[in-house]
Coordinates of C-alpha atoms in Angstrom, one line a residue:
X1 CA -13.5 30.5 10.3
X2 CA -11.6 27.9 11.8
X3 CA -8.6 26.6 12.7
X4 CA -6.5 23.5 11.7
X5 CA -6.6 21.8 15.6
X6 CA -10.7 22.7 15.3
X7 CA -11.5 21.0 12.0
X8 CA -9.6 18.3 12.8
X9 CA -11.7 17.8 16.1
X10 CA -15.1 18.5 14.0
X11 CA -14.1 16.1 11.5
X12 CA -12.4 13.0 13.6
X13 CA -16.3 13.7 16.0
X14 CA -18.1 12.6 12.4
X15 CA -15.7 10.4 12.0
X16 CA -16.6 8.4 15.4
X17 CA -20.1 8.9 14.9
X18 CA -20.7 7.1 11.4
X19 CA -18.8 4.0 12.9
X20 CA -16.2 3.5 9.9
X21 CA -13.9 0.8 9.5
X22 CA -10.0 1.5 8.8
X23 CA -7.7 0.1 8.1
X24 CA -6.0 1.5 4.8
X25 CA -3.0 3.7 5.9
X26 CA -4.8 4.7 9.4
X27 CA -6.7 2.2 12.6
X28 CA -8.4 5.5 14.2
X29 CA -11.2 8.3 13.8
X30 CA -8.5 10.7 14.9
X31 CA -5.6 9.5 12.7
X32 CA -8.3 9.0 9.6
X33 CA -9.1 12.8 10.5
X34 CA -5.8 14.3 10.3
X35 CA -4.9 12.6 7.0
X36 CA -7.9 13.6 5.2
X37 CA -7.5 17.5 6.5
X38 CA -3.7 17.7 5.9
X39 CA -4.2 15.9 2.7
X40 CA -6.3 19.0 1.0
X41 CA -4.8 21.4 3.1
X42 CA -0.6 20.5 2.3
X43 CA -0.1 21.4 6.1
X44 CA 2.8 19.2 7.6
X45 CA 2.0 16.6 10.0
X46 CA 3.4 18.6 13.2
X47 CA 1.7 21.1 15.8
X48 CA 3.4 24.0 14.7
X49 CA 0.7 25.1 12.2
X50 CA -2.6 23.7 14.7
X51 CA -3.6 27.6 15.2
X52 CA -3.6 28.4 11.4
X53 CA -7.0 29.5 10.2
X54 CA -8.0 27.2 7.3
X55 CA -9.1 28.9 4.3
X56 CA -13.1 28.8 3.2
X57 CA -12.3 27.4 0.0
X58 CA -10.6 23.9 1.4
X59 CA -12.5 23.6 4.5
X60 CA -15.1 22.8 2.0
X61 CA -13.6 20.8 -0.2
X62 CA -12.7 18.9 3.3
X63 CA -16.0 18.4 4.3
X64 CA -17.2 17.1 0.8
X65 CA -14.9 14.5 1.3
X66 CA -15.9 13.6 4.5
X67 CA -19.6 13.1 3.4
X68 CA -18.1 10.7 1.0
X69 CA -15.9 9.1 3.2
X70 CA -19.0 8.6 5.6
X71 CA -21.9 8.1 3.0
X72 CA -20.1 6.1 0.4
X73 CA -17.7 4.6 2.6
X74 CA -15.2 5.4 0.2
X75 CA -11.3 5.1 2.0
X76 CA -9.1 8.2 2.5
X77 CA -6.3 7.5 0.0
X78 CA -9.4 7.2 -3.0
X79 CA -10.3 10.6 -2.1
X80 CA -7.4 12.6 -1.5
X81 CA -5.3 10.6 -4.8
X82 CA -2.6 10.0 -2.8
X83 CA -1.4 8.7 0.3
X84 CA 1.9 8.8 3.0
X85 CA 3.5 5.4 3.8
X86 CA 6.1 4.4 5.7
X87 CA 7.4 7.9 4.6
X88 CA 7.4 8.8 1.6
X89 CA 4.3 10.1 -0.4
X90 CA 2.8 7.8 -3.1
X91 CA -0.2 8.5 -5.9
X92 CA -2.8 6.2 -5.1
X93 CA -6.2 5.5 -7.6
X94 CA -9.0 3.4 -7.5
X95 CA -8.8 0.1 -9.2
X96 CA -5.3 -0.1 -7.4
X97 CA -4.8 -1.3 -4.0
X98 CA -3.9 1.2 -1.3
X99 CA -0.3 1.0 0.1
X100 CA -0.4 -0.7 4.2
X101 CA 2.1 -3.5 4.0
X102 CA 4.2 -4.2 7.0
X103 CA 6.5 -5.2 4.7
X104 CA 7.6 -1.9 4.8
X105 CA 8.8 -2.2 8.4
X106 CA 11.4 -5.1 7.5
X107 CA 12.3 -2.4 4.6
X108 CA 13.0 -0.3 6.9
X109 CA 15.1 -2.2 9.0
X110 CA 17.2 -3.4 5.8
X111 CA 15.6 -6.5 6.0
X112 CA 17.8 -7.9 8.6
X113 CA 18.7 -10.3 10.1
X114 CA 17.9 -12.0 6.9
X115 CA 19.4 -10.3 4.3
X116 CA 23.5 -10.3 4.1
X117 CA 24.9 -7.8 2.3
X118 CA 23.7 -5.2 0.2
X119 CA 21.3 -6.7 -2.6
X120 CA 22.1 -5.9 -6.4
X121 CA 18.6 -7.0 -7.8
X122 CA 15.2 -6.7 -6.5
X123 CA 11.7 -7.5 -7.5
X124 CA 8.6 -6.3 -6.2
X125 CA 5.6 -9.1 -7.5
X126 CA 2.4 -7.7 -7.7
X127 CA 3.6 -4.3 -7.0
X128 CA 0.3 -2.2 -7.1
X129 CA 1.5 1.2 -6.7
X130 CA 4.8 0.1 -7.0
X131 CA 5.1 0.8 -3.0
X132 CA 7.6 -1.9 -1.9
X133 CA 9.6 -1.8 -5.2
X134 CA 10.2 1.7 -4.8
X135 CA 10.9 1.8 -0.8
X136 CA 13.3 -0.7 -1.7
X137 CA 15.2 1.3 -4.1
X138 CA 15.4 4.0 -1.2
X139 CA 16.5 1.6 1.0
X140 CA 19.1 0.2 -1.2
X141 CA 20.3 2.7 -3.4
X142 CA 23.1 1.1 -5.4
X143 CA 20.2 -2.0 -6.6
X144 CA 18.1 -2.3 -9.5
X145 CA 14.4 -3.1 -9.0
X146 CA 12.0 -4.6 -11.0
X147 CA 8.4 -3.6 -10.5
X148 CA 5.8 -6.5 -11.8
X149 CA 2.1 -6.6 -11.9
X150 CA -0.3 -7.8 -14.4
X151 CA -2.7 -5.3 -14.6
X152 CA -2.5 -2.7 -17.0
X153 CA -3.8 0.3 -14.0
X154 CA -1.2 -0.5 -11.2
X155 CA 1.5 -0.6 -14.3
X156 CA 0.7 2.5 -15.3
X157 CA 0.5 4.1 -11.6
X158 CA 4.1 2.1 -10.8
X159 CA 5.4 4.1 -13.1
X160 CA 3.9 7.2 -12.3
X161 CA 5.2 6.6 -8.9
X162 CA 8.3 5.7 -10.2
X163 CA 8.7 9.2 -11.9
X164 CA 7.3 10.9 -8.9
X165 CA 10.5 9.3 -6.8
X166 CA 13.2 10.5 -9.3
X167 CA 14.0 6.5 -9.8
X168 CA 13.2 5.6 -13.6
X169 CA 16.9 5.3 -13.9
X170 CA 17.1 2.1 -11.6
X171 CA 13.5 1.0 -11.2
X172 CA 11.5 -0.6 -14.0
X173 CA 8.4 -1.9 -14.7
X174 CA 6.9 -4.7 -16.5
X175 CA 3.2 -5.7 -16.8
X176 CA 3.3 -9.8 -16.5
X177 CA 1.9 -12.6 -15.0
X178 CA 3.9 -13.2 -12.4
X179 CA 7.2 -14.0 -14.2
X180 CA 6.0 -14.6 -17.8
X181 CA 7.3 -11.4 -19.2
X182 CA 9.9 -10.6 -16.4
X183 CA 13.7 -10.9 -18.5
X184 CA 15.8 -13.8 -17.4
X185 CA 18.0 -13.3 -14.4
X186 CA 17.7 -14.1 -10.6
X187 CA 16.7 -11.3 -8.0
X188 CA 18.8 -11.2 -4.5
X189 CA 15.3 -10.2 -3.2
X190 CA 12.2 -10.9 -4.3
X191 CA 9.2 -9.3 -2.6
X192 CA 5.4 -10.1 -3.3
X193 CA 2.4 -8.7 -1.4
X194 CA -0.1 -11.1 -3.5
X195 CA -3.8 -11.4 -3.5
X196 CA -4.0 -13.6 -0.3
X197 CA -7.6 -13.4 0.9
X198 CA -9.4 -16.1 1.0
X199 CA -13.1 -17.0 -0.2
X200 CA -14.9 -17.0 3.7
X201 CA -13.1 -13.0 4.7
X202 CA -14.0 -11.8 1.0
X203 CA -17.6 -12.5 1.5
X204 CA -17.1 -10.7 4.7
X205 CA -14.8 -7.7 3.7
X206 CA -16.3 -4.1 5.1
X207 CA -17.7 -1.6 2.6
X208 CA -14.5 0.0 2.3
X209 CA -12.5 -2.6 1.5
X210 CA -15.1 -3.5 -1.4
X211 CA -14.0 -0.3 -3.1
X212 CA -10.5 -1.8 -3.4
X213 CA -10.3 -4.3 -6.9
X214 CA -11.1 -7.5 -6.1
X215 CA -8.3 -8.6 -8.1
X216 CA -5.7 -7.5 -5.6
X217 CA -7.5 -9.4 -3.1
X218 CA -8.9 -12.5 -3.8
X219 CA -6.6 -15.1 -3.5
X220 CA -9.2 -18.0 -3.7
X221 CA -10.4 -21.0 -1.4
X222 CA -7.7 -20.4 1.2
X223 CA -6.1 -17.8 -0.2
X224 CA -3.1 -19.1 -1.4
X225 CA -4.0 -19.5 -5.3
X226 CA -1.6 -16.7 -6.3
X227 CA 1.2 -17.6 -3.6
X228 CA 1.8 -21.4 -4.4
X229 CA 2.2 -20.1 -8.0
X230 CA 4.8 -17.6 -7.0
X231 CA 7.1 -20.3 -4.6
X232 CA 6.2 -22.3 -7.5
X233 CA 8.0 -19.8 -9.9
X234 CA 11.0 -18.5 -7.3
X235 CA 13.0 -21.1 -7.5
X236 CA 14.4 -20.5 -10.7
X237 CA 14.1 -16.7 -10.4
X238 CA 16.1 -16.2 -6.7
X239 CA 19.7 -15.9 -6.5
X240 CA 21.2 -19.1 -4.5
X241 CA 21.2 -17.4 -1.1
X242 CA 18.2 -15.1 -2.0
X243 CA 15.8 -14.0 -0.1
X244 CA 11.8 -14.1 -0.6
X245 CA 9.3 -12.1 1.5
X246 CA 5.8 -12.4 0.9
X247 CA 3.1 -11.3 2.7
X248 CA -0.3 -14.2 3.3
X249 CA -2.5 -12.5 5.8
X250 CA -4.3 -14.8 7.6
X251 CA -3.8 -17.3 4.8
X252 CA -0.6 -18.1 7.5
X253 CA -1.9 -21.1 8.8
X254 CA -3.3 -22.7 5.6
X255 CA 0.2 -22.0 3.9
X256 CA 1.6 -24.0 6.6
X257 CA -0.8 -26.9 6.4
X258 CA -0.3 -27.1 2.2
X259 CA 3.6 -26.5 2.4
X260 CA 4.9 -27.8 5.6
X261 CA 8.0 -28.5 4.3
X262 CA 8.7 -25.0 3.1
X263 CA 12.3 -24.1 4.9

């Protein structure tokens, strides 16, 4: 039998050994470790329950995990269904890229200094899991969000997540193309983590990362095939004084060099 404290040790140890790369939700062995046991086990993330003697039953369902996490590479949040961001709990799926935007930090912080005054409207492009739309509608309770992606998965999981959150009265989804089937009306905030990696890091990604659907990734050449379509689009879709983050990744520098006039 062993304890909570001991698997996690065992487990972060294989962990180290088989050299993974993370990346999705976690950066170490250690932190990797204790998601994947307190993910099957339901055991809070504190120290209060390190002693507890894990039950036979999940300590092998844990370790059947790890051998896939090790031998297929397959990331954390793929195994366990679901994953905790910036928070708050959200059901995660392959074909659907995992939740890890620091996007969520500005969230978080109300998106200031930017953002004056509390937003009415808000629209999460390419929304995946729904992730940002949703932390937004935390954030700012008294807005209506908008949830937009054009694959048919991540719609369906939106709104899963969606119902999961108690939010289907304010948050709504649409599958479009960007802004093709989106209702008219301008957004006070309009939030987009795109596609955005470009053709040189997607020959290059690590085997964990090639579990994740290209189409969330691949943002072409230099990235930026997907994002000059969406400042393209923005302009008639933000509010006069609205407010656009969007997250490019190390497509930074080639956004700069093919919009340097962008405020």
């Amino acid at each position: 039998m062993a304890t909570l404290a001991e698997l996690v040790a065992e487990v972060a140890a294989r962990f180290e050994r088989a050299e993974l790369v993370y990346g999705h939700g976690t950066t170490t062995a250690w932190d990797e470790a204790v998601a994947l046991v307190l993910g099957v086990t339901g055991l809070p993330d504190d120290r209060s329950h390190e002693h507890e003697v894990v039950a036979e039953r999940q300590r092998r369902v844990i370790f059947e995990l790890v051998e896939r996490r090790i031998g297929e590479r397959v990331p954390v949040a793929y195994l366990l269904g679901k994953i905790h961001y910036a928070g708050y709990e959200f059901f995660c799926e392959p074909g659907v890229v995992i939740p890890r935007s620091p996007i969520s930090q500005l969230i978080a912080a109300g998106l200031r200094p930017w953002l004056r005054g509390a937003p009415a409207t808000l629209v999460d492009v390419c929304c995946g899991t729904g992730c940002l739309g949703i932390l937004c509608a935390h954030a700012f309770p008294e807005a209506r969000v908008t949830l937009v992606d054009l694959d048919p998965q991540a719609v369906a999981l939106a709104q899963r997540n969606v119902a999961a959150h108690g939010l289907a009265n304010r948050v709504q989804v649409v599958a479009s193309d960007l802004f093709a089937q989106v209702p008219p009306g301008r957004f006070d905030v309009l939030i987009s983590n795109p596609p955005y990696v470009d053709a040189v890091d997607m020959a290059a990604l690590p085997a964990e990362y090639r579990h994740e659907p290209s189409l969330g990734l691949a943002g072409g050449e230099d990235g930026l095939d997907l994002v000059a379509r969406l400042l393209q689009q923005a302009v008639a879709r933000l509010a006069p004084d609205g407010l656009l983050v969007c997250e490019v990744g190390g497509a930074a520098a080639a956004l700069q060099r093919r919009f340097p006039r962008l405020p």
